[in-house]
Coordinates of C-alpha atoms in Angstrom, one line a residue:
M1 CA -5.9 -2.1 -10.8
Q2 CA -6.4 -5.9 -10.9
P3 CA -9.3 -7.2 -8.8
I4 CA -7.2 -9.3 -6.4
R5 CA -4.7 -6.6 -6.0
F6 CA -7.5 -4.1 -5.1
W7 CA -8.9 -6.4 -2.5
W8 CA -5.5 -7.2 -1.0
T9 CA -4.4 -3.5 -1.0
H10 CA -7.5 -2.5 0.9
L11 CA -7.8 -5.5 3.2
R12 CA -4.3 -5.9 4.6
A13 CA -4.2 -2.8 6.9
P14 CA -7.6 -3.3 8.4
L15 CA -7.0 -7.0 8.8
A16 CA -3.6 -6.5 10.5
L17 CA -5.1 -3.8 12.8
F18 CA -8.0 -6.1 13.7
V19 CA -5.7 -9.0 14.5
V20 CA -3.4 -6.9 16.7
L21 CA -6.2 -5.2 18.6
A22 CA -8.2 -8.4 19.0
A23 CA -5.1 -10.1 20.5
I24 CA -4.5 -7.2 22.8
L25 CA -8.1 -6.9 24.0
A26 CA -8.5 -10.7 24.4
T27 CA -5.3 -11.1 26.5
T28 CA -5.3 -8.0 28.7
P29 CA -7.9 -6.2 30.8
L30 CA -7.5 -3.1 28.5
D31 CA -11.2 -3.2 27.4
V32 CA -12.4 -3.0 31.0
T33 CA -9.9 -0.2 31.8
I34 CA -11.1 1.8 28.8
A35 CA -14.8 1.2 29.7
R36 CA -14.2 2.2 33.3
D37 CA -12.0 5.3 32.5
V38 CA -13.9 6.6 29.5
F39 CA -17.5 5.5 29.7
F40 CA -18.3 4.8 33.3
N41 CA -19.0 7.4 36.0
A42 CA -17.8 5.6 39.2
A43 CA -18.9 8.4 41.5
H44 CA -22.6 7.8 40.5
S45 CA -22.1 4.0 39.6
R46 CA -23.7 4.5 36.2
W47 CA -22.7 4.7 32.5
I48 CA -22.1 8.1 31.1
G49 CA -25.3 9.0 29.2
D50 CA -27.4 6.3 30.9
G51 CA -31.0 7.4 30.6
N52 CA -30.1 10.0 28.0
W53 CA -32.6 9.9 25.1
M54 CA -30.0 11.1 22.6
I55 CA -27.5 8.4 23.5
N56 CA -30.0 5.5 24.0
E57 CA -32.4 6.2 21.1
V58 CA -30.5 8.2 18.6
L59 CA -27.0 6.8 18.8
H60 CA -27.7 3.2 19.9
T61 CA -31.0 2.2 18.4
G62 CA -31.0 4.8 15.6
G63 CA -27.3 4.1 14.8
R64 CA -28.2 0.4 14.1
W65 CA -31.0 1.5 11.8
G66 CA -28.8 4.2 10.2
I67 CA -26.2 1.6 9.2
R68 CA -28.8 -0.7 7.8
V69 CA -30.3 2.1 5.7
L70 CA -26.8 3.2 4.5
V71 CA -26.0 -0.4 3.5
A72 CA -29.4 -0.6 1.6
L73 CA -28.6 2.7 -0.2
V74 CA -25.1 1.6 -1.1
L75 CA -26.5 -1.8 -2.4
A76 CA -29.0 0.1 -4.5
F77 CA -26.2 2.4 -5.8
W78 CA -24.1 -0.7 -6.5
I79 CA -26.9 -2.2 -8.5
G80 CA -27.2 1.2 -10.3
T81 CA -23.6 0.9 -11.4
W82 CA -24.7 -1.9 -13.7
V83 CA -27.3 0.4 -15.3
E84 CA -25.6 3.9 -15.3
P85 CA -22.3 3.8 -17.2
R86 CA -21.0 7.0 -15.4
W87 CA -21.2 5.2 -12.1
R88 CA -19.2 2.2 -13.2
P89 CA -15.9 3.4 -11.7
L90 CA -17.5 3.4 -8.3
R91 CA -18.7 -0.2 -8.6
R92 CA -15.7 -1.7 -6.8
P93 CA -15.6 0.9 -3.9
A94 CA -19.3 0.3 -3.4
A95 CA -18.8 -3.4 -3.3
Y96 CA -15.9 -3.0 -0.9
F97 CA -18.1 -0.9 1.5
L98 CA -20.9 -3.4 1.3
I99 CA -18.7 -6.4 2.0
S100 CA -17.0 -4.6 4.8
A101 CA -20.2 -3.5 6.4
L102 CA -21.9 -6.9 6.1
L103 CA -18.8 -8.7 7.4
S104 CA -18.5 -6.3 10.3
M105 CA -22.1 -6.8 11.3
G106 CA -21.9 -10.5 10.8
I107 CA -18.7 -10.9 12.8
V108 CA -20.0 -8.9 15.7
G109 CA -23.2 -11.0 15.8
L110 CA -21.2 -14.2 15.5
L111 CA -18.8 -13.1 18.3
K112 CA -21.7 -12.1 20.5
T113 CA -23.1 -15.7 20.1
L114 CA -19.8 -17.6 20.5
T115 CA -17.8 -15.7 23.1
N116 CA -20.2 -16.1 26.1
V117 CA -19.1 -12.7 27.5
D118 CA -21.5 -10.5 29.4
C119 CA -22.3 -6.9 28.2
P120 CA -20.3 -4.4 30.3
W121 CA -23.4 -3.0 32.0
D122 CA -24.2 -6.5 33.3
L123 CA -20.8 -6.8 35.1
A124 CA -20.4 -6.3 38.9
P125 CA -17.5 -3.7 38.5
F126 CA -20.0 -1.5 36.6
G127 CA -23.0 -2.0 38.9
G128 CA -24.3 -5.2 37.2
R129 CA -25.1 -8.6 38.7
F130 CA -22.4 -10.8 37.1
P131 CA -18.7 -11.2 37.8
Y132 CA -16.1 -10.2 35.2
I133 CA -14.7 -13.3 33.4
E134 CA -12.1 -12.8 30.8
L135 CA -12.7 -13.9 27.3
F136 CA -10.9 -17.2 27.6
G137 CA -11.6 -17.6 31.3
D138 CA -13.6 -20.5 32.7
R139 CA -17.2 -19.4 33.2
P140 CA -18.8 -21.2 36.1
D141 CA -21.7 -23.5 35.1
A142 CA -24.0 -21.8 37.7
L143 CA -24.0 -18.6 35.6
R144 CA -26.5 -18.1 32.9
A145 CA -25.1 -18.0 29.3
A146 CA -23.9 -14.5 28.4
H147 CA -24.4 -12.7 25.1

């Protein structure tokens, strides 16, 4: 398969899905609805799993480190494809994974910096201190910058 064709074949579906979902989530309150209905226990005014070691430490903190370790291992494997001839057919899929993972982490970090949107647990509807302001809504100057 030609290199450009490989990348386009594997990029178009995730890119289209991302654009559609981003547009829906940016223009509707669907993200808040999902957060409230799936992840928030309104009866106790707390997030499901709040204070749970497994969720906080293993999934949240450990998950971040797990992804970093996985990316480092795949990077080492990709480098190994230049040394071990039997691994050469896996060079492009390894590169695809690396680029996808790094772009995902980079885009999330960039969006956290640029969007000025509070984390859900900081929002008043979920027991936090700050009002919910839509992505493209006008954030009052009196509020601190969100991340």
